[in-house]
Amino acid sequence: MGLEEAIDLKIKILDVYGDSALVINQIKGEWETRHLGLIPYRDYARRLLTFFNKVEFHHIPCEENQMADALATSASMYQVKFPNEATQITIMRLDRSSHVFTVEVVTDDKPWFYDIKVFLQKQEYPLGASSKDRRTLKRLSDNFFLTGDVLYNRNFDMVLLRCMDRHEENLLIQEIHEGSFGTRANGHAMTRY
């Protein structure tokens, strides 16, 4: 379909990048096409190549294909109004991952589970909570269990995971690294704590 689209756009020199080594090498003729169902597709793609002055095929491993995925996603969001119209897409390279820019800064010293804990203790919603926020908090609180002053989160297999604030986290990590829980284990065993 990509080759057909390039022909419709009257492109004559084309670089094709794909993450399937099998497809790329079969179309280039470097690998034999043994599966009978793929032979018609290979032959059709090769016939389409005659419409171009120059075509080069390149294999890109899946783990290195983020740019192609981003371009395909971006291109699918544009509506073309006229034939042969090419919308300009500006791409910026960021030094930090994009999720860093979407995280809100928390200005209070309350732990992430504070509102859930207060709701379970007193059935009170945070000040200024909308009806949507209230429904969300009520739904979230169903996955938590409060015993005394300690809050636990139930995971998918009903194991209770203790919720800790930053101070408790730091104390626990310090105790683990000091060996308060026995001899210090190797890295793989440490991940189980």
Short mmCIF file of N, CA and C in Angstrom, two decimals:
data_model
loop_
_atom_site.label_atom_id
_atom_site.label_comp_id
_atom_site.label_asym_id
_atom_site.label_seq_id
_atom_site.Cartn_x
_atom_site.Cartn_y
_atom_site.Cartn_z
N MET A 1 0.82 -1.19 0.00
CA MET A 1 0.00 0.00 0.00
C MET A 1 0.87 1.26 0.00
N GLY A 2 1.99 1.20 0.72
CA GLY A 2 2.89 2.35 0.73
C GLY A 2 3.49 2.60 -0.64
N LEU A 3 3.85 1.52 -1.35
CA LEU A 3 4.39 1.68 -2.71
C LEU A 3 3.33 2.25 -3.64
N GLU A 4 2.10 1.78 -3.52
CA GLU A 4 1.02 2.31 -4.35
C GLU A 4 0.80 3.80 -4.09
N GLU A 5 0.86 4.19 -2.84
CA GLU A 5 0.67 5.60 -2.48
C GLU A 5 1.81 6.44 -3.05
N ALA A 6 3.05 5.93 -2.98
CA ALA A 6 4.19 6.67 -3.54
C ALA A 6 4.05 6.83 -5.05
N ILE A 7 3.51 5.81 -5.72
CA ILE A 7 3.27 5.91 -7.17
C ILE A 7 2.22 6.97 -7.45
N ASP A 8 1.14 6.98 -6.67
CA ASP A 8 0.08 7.98 -6.85
C ASP A 8 0.61 9.40 -6.64
N LEU A 9 1.59 9.54 -5.76
CA LEU A 9 2.18 10.86 -5.50
C LEU A 9 3.28 11.20 -6.51
N LYS A 10 3.50 10.32 -7.48
CA LYS A 10 4.48 10.51 -8.55
C LYS A 10 5.91 10.65 -8.03
N ILE A 11 6.21 9.90 -6.99
CA ILE A 11 7.56 9.87 -6.43
C ILE A 11 8.40 8.93 -7.29
N LYS A 12 9.62 9.35 -7.62
CA LYS A 12 10.48 8.55 -8.49
C LYS A 12 11.68 7.95 -7.78
N ILE A 13 12.14 8.58 -6.71
CA ILE A 13 13.27 8.05 -5.92
C ILE A 13 12.74 7.79 -4.52
N LEU A 14 12.90 6.55 -4.05
CA LEU A 14 12.26 6.15 -2.80
C LEU A 14 13.19 5.33 -1.93
N ASP A 15 13.22 5.66 -0.65
CA ASP A 15 13.89 4.83 0.37
C ASP A 15 12.79 4.21 1.22
N VAL A 16 12.81 2.88 1.32
CA VAL A 16 11.81 2.15 2.10
C VAL A 16 12.48 1.58 3.34
N TYR A 17 11.90 1.87 4.50
CA TYR A 17 12.40 1.34 5.77
C TYR A 17 11.33 0.45 6.37
N GLY A 18 11.72 -0.75 6.78
CA GLY A 18 10.76 -1.69 7.37
C GLY A 18 11.38 -2.44 8.52
N ASP A 19 10.53 -2.87 9.47
CA ASP A 19 11.07 -3.59 10.63
C ASP A 19 10.97 -5.11 10.47
N SER A 20 10.53 -5.58 9.31
CA SER A 20 10.47 -7.02 9.06
C SER A 20 11.65 -7.41 8.16
N ALA A 21 12.63 -8.07 8.75
CA ALA A 21 13.79 -8.51 7.97
C ALA A 21 13.35 -9.46 6.87
N LEU A 22 12.35 -10.29 7.16
CA LEU A 22 11.85 -11.25 6.18
C LEU A 22 11.31 -10.53 4.95
N VAL A 23 10.42 -9.58 5.13
CA VAL A 23 9.80 -8.87 4.01
C VAL A 23 10.85 -8.09 3.22
N ILE A 24 11.68 -7.32 3.92
CA ILE A 24 12.69 -6.49 3.24
C ILE A 24 13.62 -7.36 2.41
N ASN A 25 14.15 -8.43 3.00
CA ASN A 25 15.13 -9.27 2.28
C ASN A 25 14.48 -10.10 1.17
N GLN A 26 13.21 -10.46 1.31
CA GLN A 26 12.54 -11.19 0.23
C GLN A 26 12.27 -10.27 -0.96
N ILE A 27 11.85 -9.03 -0.70
CA ILE A 27 11.61 -8.10 -1.80
C ILE A 27 12.92 -7.73 -2.49
N LYS A 28 14.00 -7.59 -1.72
CA LYS A 28 15.31 -7.29 -2.33
C LYS A 28 15.85 -8.49 -3.11
N GLY A 29 15.29 -9.67 -2.87
CA GLY A 29 15.76 -10.87 -3.57
C GLY A 29 16.92 -11.54 -2.87
N GLU A 30 17.27 -11.08 -1.68
CA GLU A 30 18.39 -11.67 -0.94
C GLU A 30 17.98 -12.96 -0.23
N TRP A 31 16.68 -13.08 0.11
CA TRP A 31 16.18 -14.29 0.74
C TRP A 31 15.13 -14.92 -0.17
N GLU A 32 15.06 -16.21 -0.11
CA GLU A 32 14.09 -16.96 -0.89
C GLU A 32 12.71 -16.86 -0.22
N THR A 33 11.66 -16.78 -1.04
CA THR A 33 10.30 -16.75 -0.52
C THR A 33 9.76 -18.16 -0.61
N ARG A 34 9.64 -18.83 0.54
CA ARG A 34 9.22 -20.22 0.56
C ARG A 34 7.73 -20.38 0.81
N HIS A 35 7.16 -19.46 1.55
CA HIS A 35 5.73 -19.57 1.88
C HIS A 35 4.91 -19.22 0.64
N LEU A 36 4.09 -20.16 0.19
CA LEU A 36 3.34 -19.98 -1.04
C LEU A 36 2.38 -18.79 -0.98
N GLY A 37 1.86 -18.48 0.21
CA GLY A 37 0.94 -17.36 0.35
C GLY A 37 1.61 -16.01 0.20
N LEU A 38 2.94 -15.93 0.40
CA LEU A 38 3.65 -14.66 0.30
C LEU A 38 4.17 -14.36 -1.10
N ILE A 39 4.26 -15.37 -1.95
CA ILE A 39 4.82 -15.19 -3.29
C ILE A 39 4.04 -14.17 -4.12
N PRO A 40 2.69 -14.19 -4.14
CA PRO A 40 1.97 -13.17 -4.92
C PRO A 40 2.23 -11.74 -4.41
N TYR A 41 2.35 -11.58 -3.10
CA TYR A 41 2.63 -10.24 -2.55
C TYR A 41 4.02 -9.77 -2.96
N ARG A 42 5.00 -10.67 -2.89
CA ARG A 42 6.36 -10.32 -3.30
C ARG A 42 6.39 -9.94 -4.78
N ASP A 43 5.74 -10.74 -5.61
CA ASP A 43 5.73 -10.46 -7.05
C ASP A 43 5.04 -9.13 -7.36
N TYR A 44 3.93 -8.85 -6.67
CA TYR A 44 3.21 -7.60 -6.89
C TYR A 44 4.07 -6.41 -6.47
N ALA A 45 4.74 -6.52 -5.32
CA ALA A 45 5.61 -5.43 -4.86
C ALA A 45 6.75 -5.21 -5.86
N ARG A 46 7.31 -6.27 -6.40
CA ARG A 46 8.39 -6.12 -7.38
C ARG A 46 7.89 -5.46 -8.67
N ARG A 47 6.66 -5.78 -9.08
CA ARG A 47 6.10 -5.13 -10.28
C ARG A 47 5.93 -3.63 -10.03
N LEU A 48 5.54 -3.27 -8.81
CA LEU A 48 5.37 -1.85 -8.49
C LEU A 48 6.70 -1.09 -8.52
N LEU A 49 7.79 -1.79 -8.27
CA LEU A 49 9.11 -1.14 -8.26
C LEU A 49 9.50 -0.61 -9.63
N THR A 50 8.89 -1.11 -10.69
CA THR A 50 9.23 -0.65 -12.04
C THR A 50 8.75 0.79 -12.29
N PHE A 51 7.87 1.31 -11.42
CA PHE A 51 7.38 2.68 -11.57
C PHE A 51 8.37 3.71 -11.03
N PHE A 52 9.43 3.26 -10.38
CA PHE A 52 10.39 4.16 -9.75
C PHE A 52 11.71 4.14 -10.51
N ASN A 53 12.43 5.28 -10.46
CA ASN A 53 13.77 5.34 -11.04
C ASN A 53 14.78 4.66 -10.12
N LYS A 54 14.57 4.83 -8.80
CA LYS A 54 15.51 4.24 -7.84
C LYS A 54 14.75 3.93 -6.55
N VAL A 55 14.89 2.70 -6.05
CA VAL A 55 14.28 2.29 -4.79
C VAL A 55 15.32 1.53 -3.98
N GLU A 56 15.44 1.91 -2.71
CA GLU A 56 16.34 1.19 -1.80
C GLU A 56 15.53 0.73 -0.59
N PHE A 57 15.76 -0.52 -0.18
CA PHE A 57 15.09 -1.09 0.98
C PHE A 57 16.08 -1.21 2.12
N HIS A 58 15.63 -0.84 3.31
CA HIS A 58 16.49 -0.88 4.51
C HIS A 58 15.73 -1.55 5.64
N HIS A 59 16.41 -2.47 6.33
CA HIS A 59 15.80 -3.11 7.50
C HIS A 59 16.16 -2.32 8.76
N ILE A 60 15.15 -2.00 9.54
CA ILE A 60 15.32 -1.32 10.83
C ILE A 60 14.76 -2.25 11.90
N PRO A 61 15.56 -2.68 12.88
CA PRO A 61 15.01 -3.54 13.95
C PRO A 61 13.89 -2.83 14.71
N CYS A 62 12.95 -3.61 15.21
CA CYS A 62 11.77 -3.04 15.91
C CYS A 62 12.17 -2.08 17.02
N GLU A 63 13.20 -2.43 17.80
CA GLU A 63 13.58 -1.59 18.93
C GLU A 63 14.18 -0.25 18.50
N GLU A 64 14.57 -0.14 17.23
CA GLU A 64 15.12 1.12 16.72
C GLU A 64 14.10 1.84 15.82
N ASN A 65 12.87 1.41 15.87
CA ASN A 65 11.86 1.91 14.93
C ASN A 65 10.93 2.95 15.54
N GLN A 66 11.33 3.61 16.63
CA GLN A 66 10.46 4.58 17.28
C GLN A 66 10.14 5.75 16.36
N MET A 67 11.09 6.18 15.54
CA MET A 67 10.85 7.32 14.66
C MET A 67 9.78 6.98 13.63
N ALA A 68 9.84 5.78 13.06
CA ALA A 68 8.82 5.39 12.08
C ALA A 68 7.45 5.30 12.75
N ASP A 69 7.41 4.76 13.95
CA ASP A 69 6.13 4.68 14.67
C ASP A 69 5.58 6.06 14.95
N ALA A 70 6.45 6.99 15.37
CA ALA A 70 6.01 8.36 15.65
C ALA A 70 5.52 9.05 14.38
N LEU A 71 6.24 8.85 13.27
CA LEU A 71 5.83 9.46 12.01
C LEU A 71 4.50 8.90 11.52
N ALA A 72 4.33 7.58 11.65
CA ALA A 72 3.08 6.96 11.21
C ALA A 72 1.91 7.47 12.05
N THR A 73 2.12 7.59 13.34
CA THR A 73 1.07 8.11 14.22
C THR A 73 0.76 9.56 13.87
N SER A 74 1.80 10.37 13.68
CA SER A 74 1.59 11.78 13.33
C SER A 74 0.88 11.92 12.00
N ALA A 75 1.31 11.14 11.02
CA ALA A 75 0.71 11.24 9.68
C ALA A 75 -0.76 10.83 9.70
N SER A 76 -1.10 9.87 10.55
CA SER A 76 -2.50 9.42 10.59
C SER A 76 -3.42 10.47 11.19
N MET A 77 -2.88 11.50 11.82
CA MET A 77 -3.69 12.53 12.46
C MET A 77 -3.98 13.71 11.54
N TYR A 78 -3.38 13.74 10.34
CA TYR A 78 -3.58 14.84 9.41
C TYR A 78 -4.58 14.47 8.33
N GLN A 79 -5.45 15.39 8.01
CA GLN A 79 -6.40 15.19 6.93
C GLN A 79 -5.89 15.95 5.71
N VAL A 80 -5.70 15.25 4.59
CA VAL A 80 -5.22 15.87 3.36
C VAL A 80 -6.44 16.33 2.57
N LYS A 81 -6.43 17.61 2.16
CA LYS A 81 -7.58 18.19 1.46
C LYS A 81 -7.46 18.07 -0.05
N PHE A 82 -6.22 18.12 -0.56
CA PHE A 82 -6.02 18.10 -2.00
C PHE A 82 -5.05 16.98 -2.37
N PRO A 83 -5.19 16.41 -3.60
CA PRO A 83 -4.22 15.41 -4.04
C PRO A 83 -2.82 16.01 -4.07
N ASN A 84 -1.85 15.22 -3.73
CA ASN A 84 -0.43 15.62 -3.71
C ASN A 84 -0.12 16.71 -2.68
N GLU A 85 -1.05 16.98 -1.76
CA GLU A 85 -0.75 17.94 -0.70
C GLU A 85 0.11 17.23 0.35
N ALA A 86 1.18 17.84 0.72
CA ALA A 86 2.06 17.28 1.75
C ALA A 86 2.10 18.25 2.92
N THR A 87 1.48 17.86 4.02
CA THR A 87 1.48 18.69 5.21
C THR A 87 2.84 18.63 5.86
N GLN A 88 3.38 19.77 6.23
CA GLN A 88 4.69 19.80 6.86
C GLN A 88 4.54 19.42 8.33
N ILE A 89 5.33 18.45 8.75
CA ILE A 89 5.33 18.00 10.14
C ILE A 89 6.69 18.37 10.74
N THR A 90 6.68 19.20 11.77
CA THR A 90 7.91 19.60 12.43
C THR A 90 8.20 18.65 13.59
N ILE A 91 9.40 18.12 13.64
CA ILE A 91 9.78 17.18 14.68
C ILE A 91 10.92 17.79 15.50
N MET A 92 10.73 17.79 16.83
CA MET A 92 11.77 18.29 17.72
C MET A 92 12.38 17.10 18.46
N ARG A 93 13.67 17.14 18.64
CA ARG A 93 14.35 16.12 19.44
C ARG A 93 14.50 16.68 20.84
N LEU A 94 14.01 15.92 21.82
CA LEU A 94 14.07 16.36 23.20
C LEU A 94 15.18 15.60 23.93
N ASP A 95 15.86 16.30 24.82
CA ASP A 95 16.91 15.64 25.60
C ASP A 95 16.33 14.79 26.72
N ARG A 96 15.08 15.10 27.12
CA ARG A 96 14.42 14.33 28.16
C ARG A 96 13.18 13.67 27.57
N SER A 97 12.76 12.58 28.17
CA SER A 97 11.55 11.90 27.71
C SER A 97 10.35 12.83 27.85
N SER A 98 9.38 12.65 26.98
CA SER A 98 8.23 13.54 26.97
C SER A 98 7.39 13.44 28.23
N HIS A 99 7.40 12.27 28.90
CA HIS A 99 6.59 12.14 30.11
C HIS A 99 7.06 13.08 31.21
N VAL A 100 8.32 13.52 31.15
CA VAL A 100 8.85 14.46 32.15
C VAL A 100 8.08 15.77 32.08
N PHE A 101 7.64 16.14 30.88
CA PHE A 101 6.96 17.42 30.71
C PHE A 101 5.48 17.35 31.10
N THR A 102 4.94 16.15 31.27
CA THR A 102 3.52 16.03 31.61
C THR A 102 3.27 15.81 33.09
N VAL A 103 4.32 15.58 33.87
CA VAL A 103 4.17 15.34 35.30
C VAL A 103 3.97 16.66 36.02
N GLU A 104 2.96 16.70 36.86
CA GLU A 104 2.71 17.92 37.63
C GLU A 104 3.58 17.91 38.88
N VAL A 105 4.03 19.08 39.27
CA VAL A 105 4.83 19.20 40.48
C VAL A 105 3.90 19.24 41.67
N VAL A 106 4.16 18.39 42.66
CA VAL A 106 3.36 18.37 43.87
C VAL A 106 3.98 19.35 44.86
N THR A 107 3.18 20.29 45.32
CA THR A 107 3.73 21.34 46.18
C THR A 107 3.55 21.06 47.66
N ASP A 108 2.66 20.10 48.01
CA ASP A 108 2.48 19.82 49.44
C ASP A 108 3.33 18.61 49.84
N ASP A 109 3.40 18.33 51.12
CA ASP A 109 4.19 17.20 51.62
C ASP A 109 3.34 15.96 51.85
N LYS A 110 2.13 15.94 51.32
CA LYS A 110 1.24 14.80 51.51
C LYS A 110 1.65 13.67 50.57
N PRO A 111 1.55 12.41 51.05
CA PRO A 111 1.88 11.29 50.17
C PRO A 111 0.81 11.13 49.08
N TRP A 112 1.12 10.38 48.06
CA TRP A 112 0.23 10.20 46.92
C TRP A 112 -1.11 9.58 47.31
N PHE A 113 -1.15 8.84 48.41
CA PHE A 113 -2.36 8.13 48.81
C PHE A 113 -3.16 8.90 49.87
N TYR A 114 -2.79 10.12 50.17
CA TYR A 114 -3.41 10.88 51.26
C TYR A 114 -4.94 10.97 51.12
N ASP A 115 -5.43 11.36 49.95
CA ASP A 115 -6.87 11.53 49.75
C ASP A 115 -7.62 10.20 49.90
N ILE A 116 -7.02 9.12 49.45
CA ILE A 116 -7.64 7.80 49.58
C ILE A 116 -7.74 7.42 51.05
N LYS A 117 -6.66 7.66 51.78
CA LYS A 117 -6.64 7.31 53.20
C LYS A 117 -7.67 8.11 53.98
N VAL A 118 -7.76 9.42 53.73
CA VAL A 118 -8.73 10.27 54.42
C VAL A 118 -10.16 9.83 54.08
N PHE A 119 -10.39 9.47 52.82
CA PHE A 119 -11.71 9.01 52.41
C PHE A 119 -12.09 7.73 53.15
N LEU A 120 -11.16 6.79 53.27
CA LEU A 120 -11.46 5.54 53.97
C LEU A 120 -11.64 5.76 55.47
N GLN A 121 -10.90 6.70 56.06
CA GLN A 121 -11.01 6.97 57.49
C GLN A 121 -12.30 7.72 57.83
N LYS A 122 -12.59 8.79 57.09
CA LYS A 122 -13.66 9.71 57.47
C LYS A 122 -14.78 9.85 56.45
N GLN A 123 -14.66 9.17 55.31
CA GLN A 123 -15.63 9.30 54.22
C GLN A 123 -15.75 10.75 53.75
N GLU A 124 -14.62 11.48 53.76
CA GLU A 124 -14.60 12.89 53.34
C GLU A 124 -13.84 13.01 52.03
N TYR A 125 -14.38 13.89 51.17
CA TYR A 125 -13.71 14.17 49.90
C TYR A 125 -12.82 15.40 50.07
N PRO A 126 -11.79 15.53 49.22
CA PRO A 126 -10.94 16.74 49.29
C PRO A 126 -11.76 17.98 48.97
N LEU A 127 -11.34 19.11 49.51
CA LEU A 127 -12.02 20.37 49.23
C LEU A 127 -11.95 20.68 47.74
N GLY A 128 -13.06 21.10 47.18
CA GLY A 128 -13.09 21.49 45.77
C GLY A 128 -13.14 20.32 44.80
N ALA A 129 -13.37 19.10 45.29
CA ALA A 129 -13.43 17.93 44.40
C ALA A 129 -14.71 17.97 43.58
N SER A 130 -14.58 17.78 42.29
CA SER A 130 -15.75 17.75 41.40
C SER A 130 -16.46 16.41 41.57
N SER A 131 -17.63 16.28 40.97
CA SER A 131 -18.36 15.02 41.06
C SER A 131 -17.57 13.89 40.38
N LYS A 132 -16.85 14.23 39.31
CA LYS A 132 -16.01 13.23 38.64
C LYS A 132 -14.87 12.80 39.54
N ASP A 133 -14.24 13.77 40.24
CA ASP A 133 -13.16 13.45 41.18
C ASP A 133 -13.68 12.55 42.30
N ARG A 134 -14.88 12.83 42.77
CA ARG A 134 -15.48 12.04 43.86
C ARG A 134 -15.73 10.60 43.41
N ARG A 135 -16.27 10.43 42.21
CA ARG A 135 -16.50 9.08 41.69
C ARG A 135 -15.18 8.33 41.53
N THR A 136 -14.17 9.02 41.02
CA THR A 136 -12.87 8.39 40.82
C THR A 136 -12.26 7.97 42.15
N LEU A 137 -12.33 8.85 43.15
CA LEU A 137 -11.78 8.55 44.47
C LEU A 137 -12.51 7.36 45.10
N LYS A 138 -13.82 7.34 44.96
CA LYS A 138 -14.61 6.22 45.52
C LYS A 138 -14.24 4.91 44.84
N ARG A 139 -14.07 4.96 43.50
CA ARG A 139 -13.68 3.76 42.75
C ARG A 139 -12.27 3.30 43.14
N LEU A 140 -11.33 4.25 43.25
CA LEU A 140 -9.96 3.90 43.63
C LEU A 140 -9.89 3.30 45.02
N SER A 141 -10.69 3.84 45.93
CA SER A 141 -10.63 3.38 47.32
C SER A 141 -11.06 1.93 47.47
N ASP A 142 -11.79 1.38 46.50
CA ASP A 142 -12.20 -0.02 46.56
C ASP A 142 -11.00 -0.97 46.53
N ASN A 143 -9.87 -0.51 45.99
CA ASN A 143 -8.67 -1.35 45.89
C ASN A 143 -7.74 -1.19 47.07
N PHE A 144 -8.17 -0.44 48.10
CA PHE A 144 -7.32 -0.20 49.26
C PHE A 144 -7.98 -0.74 50.52
N PHE A 145 -7.15 -1.05 51.52
CA PHE A 145 -7.60 -1.61 52.78
C PHE A 145 -6.90 -0.85 53.89
N LEU A 146 -7.67 -0.33 54.84
CA LEU A 146 -7.12 0.46 55.94
C LEU A 146 -7.28 -0.31 57.23
N THR A 147 -6.19 -0.52 57.93
CA THR A 147 -6.23 -1.16 59.24
C THR A 147 -5.46 -0.27 60.21
N GLY A 148 -6.17 0.28 61.17
CA GLY A 148 -5.57 1.24 62.07
C GLY A 148 -5.19 2.47 61.27
N ASP A 149 -3.90 2.79 61.29
CA ASP A 149 -3.41 3.95 60.54
C ASP A 149 -2.60 3.54 59.31
N VAL A 150 -2.56 2.23 59.04
CA VAL A 150 -1.76 1.71 57.93
C VAL A 150 -2.66 1.39 56.74
N LEU A 151 -2.29 1.91 55.57
CA LEU A 151 -3.06 1.72 54.34
C LEU A 151 -2.36 0.68 53.47
N TYR A 152 -3.15 -0.24 52.94
CA TYR A 152 -2.64 -1.27 52.04
C TYR A 152 -3.38 -1.18 50.70
N ASN A 153 -2.66 -1.51 49.64
CA ASN A 153 -3.25 -1.58 48.30
C ASN A 153 -3.37 -3.05 47.94
N ARG A 154 -4.55 -3.46 47.48
CA ARG A 154 -4.74 -4.84 47.01
C ARG A 154 -4.32 -4.91 45.55
N ASN A 155 -3.38 -5.80 45.24
CA ASN A 155 -3.02 -5.94 43.83
C ASN A 155 -3.95 -6.96 43.18
N PHE A 156 -3.71 -7.30 41.92
CA PHE A 156 -4.63 -8.13 41.15
C PHE A 156 -4.84 -9.52 41.75
N ASP A 157 -3.86 -10.06 42.49
CA ASP A 157 -4.05 -11.39 43.09
C ASP A 157 -4.34 -11.30 44.59
N MET A 158 -4.86 -10.12 45.01
CA MET A 158 -5.34 -9.86 46.37
C MET A 158 -4.24 -9.83 47.43
N VAL A 159 -2.98 -9.70 47.03
CA VAL A 159 -1.90 -9.51 47.98
C VAL A 159 -1.95 -8.06 48.44
N LEU A 160 -1.78 -7.84 49.75
CA LEU A 160 -1.81 -6.47 50.28
C LEU A 160 -0.42 -5.87 50.24
N LEU A 161 -0.30 -4.70 49.62
CA LEU A 161 0.96 -3.98 49.52
C LEU A 161 0.86 -2.73 50.39
N ARG A 162 1.78 -2.56 51.31
CA ARG A 162 1.71 -1.43 52.23
C ARG A 162 2.06 -0.13 51.52
N CYS A 163 1.25 0.90 51.74
CA CYS A 163 1.50 2.22 51.18
C CYS A 163 2.37 3.00 52.16
N MET A 164 3.46 3.56 51.66
CA MET A 164 4.41 4.27 52.52
C MET A 164 4.61 5.69 52.02
N ASP A 165 4.81 6.60 52.98
CA ASP A 165 5.16 7.96 52.58
C ASP A 165 6.67 8.01 52.35
N ARG A 166 7.15 9.15 51.91
CA ARG A 166 8.57 9.28 51.55
C ARG A 166 9.49 8.99 52.74
N HIS A 167 9.10 9.42 53.94
CA HIS A 167 9.93 9.19 55.14
C HIS A 167 10.06 7.69 55.41
N GLU A 168 8.93 6.95 55.36
CA GLU A 168 8.97 5.51 55.59
C GLU A 168 9.78 4.79 54.51
N GLU A 169 9.66 5.24 53.26
CA GLU A 169 10.44 4.65 52.18
C GLU A 169 11.94 4.79 52.44
N ASN A 170 12.34 6.00 52.80
CA ASN A 170 13.77 6.25 53.05
C ASN A 170 14.29 5.41 54.20
N LEU A 171 13.52 5.28 55.28
CA LEU A 171 13.94 4.45 56.42
C LEU A 171 14.08 2.99 56.01
N LEU A 172 13.11 2.48 55.27
CA LEU A 172 13.15 1.09 54.84
C LEU A 172 14.35 0.82 53.93
N ILE A 173 14.58 1.70 52.97
CA ILE A 173 15.72 1.52 52.05
C ILE A 173 17.03 1.58 52.82
N GLN A 174 17.12 2.50 53.78
CA GLN A 174 18.34 2.62 54.58
C GLN A 174 18.57 1.35 55.39
N GLU A 175 17.50 0.80 56.00
CA GLU A 175 17.64 -0.42 56.79
C GLU A 175 18.05 -1.60 55.91
N ILE A 176 17.48 -1.68 54.72
CA ILE A 176 17.83 -2.77 53.82
C ILE A 176 19.31 -2.70 53.43
N HIS A 177 19.78 -1.49 53.09
CA HIS A 177 21.17 -1.34 52.67
C HIS A 177 22.15 -1.49 53.83
N GLU A 178 21.71 -1.19 55.05
CA GLU A 178 22.59 -1.37 56.21
C GLU A 178 22.68 -2.82 56.63
N GLY A 179 21.79 -3.66 56.12
CA GLY A 179 21.80 -5.07 56.47
C GLY A 179 20.95 -5.40 57.67
N SER A 180 20.03 -4.53 58.06
CA SER A 180 19.16 -4.78 59.20
C SER A 180 18.29 -6.01 58.98
N PHE A 181 18.09 -6.42 57.74
CA PHE A 181 17.25 -7.57 57.42
C PHE A 181 18.10 -8.79 57.08
N GLY A 182 19.32 -8.83 57.55
CA GLY A 182 20.21 -9.96 57.26
C GLY A 182 21.32 -9.52 56.33
N THR A 183 22.09 -10.50 55.88
CA THR A 183 23.21 -10.17 54.99
C THR A 183 22.72 -9.55 53.70
N ARG A 184 23.53 -8.68 53.19
CA ARG A 184 23.15 -8.02 51.95
C ARG A 184 23.24 -9.01 50.80
N ALA A 185 22.19 -9.07 50.03
CA ALA A 185 22.13 -10.02 48.92
C ALA A 185 22.63 -9.37 47.64
N ASN A 186 22.75 -10.17 46.60
CA ASN A 186 23.16 -9.61 45.31
C ASN A 186 22.03 -8.80 44.70
N GLY A 187 22.26 -8.18 43.56
CA GLY A 187 21.29 -7.28 42.94
C GLY A 187 19.97 -7.94 42.61
N HIS A 188 20.01 -9.20 42.13
CA HIS A 188 18.76 -9.88 41.77
C HIS A 188 17.92 -10.15 43.00
N ALA A 189 18.55 -10.56 44.08
CA ALA A 189 17.78 -10.83 45.30
C ALA A 189 17.29 -9.55 45.94
N MET A 190 18.05 -8.46 45.78
CA MET A 190 17.65 -7.18 46.37
C MET A 190 16.35 -6.65 45.77
N THR A 191 16.09 -6.98 44.51
CA THR A 191 14.88 -6.48 43.87
C THR A 191 13.63 -7.09 44.46
N ARG A 192 13.77 -8.19 45.21
CA ARG A 192 12.60 -8.83 45.81
C ARG A 192 12.15 -8.15 47.09
N TYR A 193 12.99 -7.30 47.68
CA TYR A 193 12.61 -6.63 48.94
C TYR A 193 11.56 -5.59 48.69
#
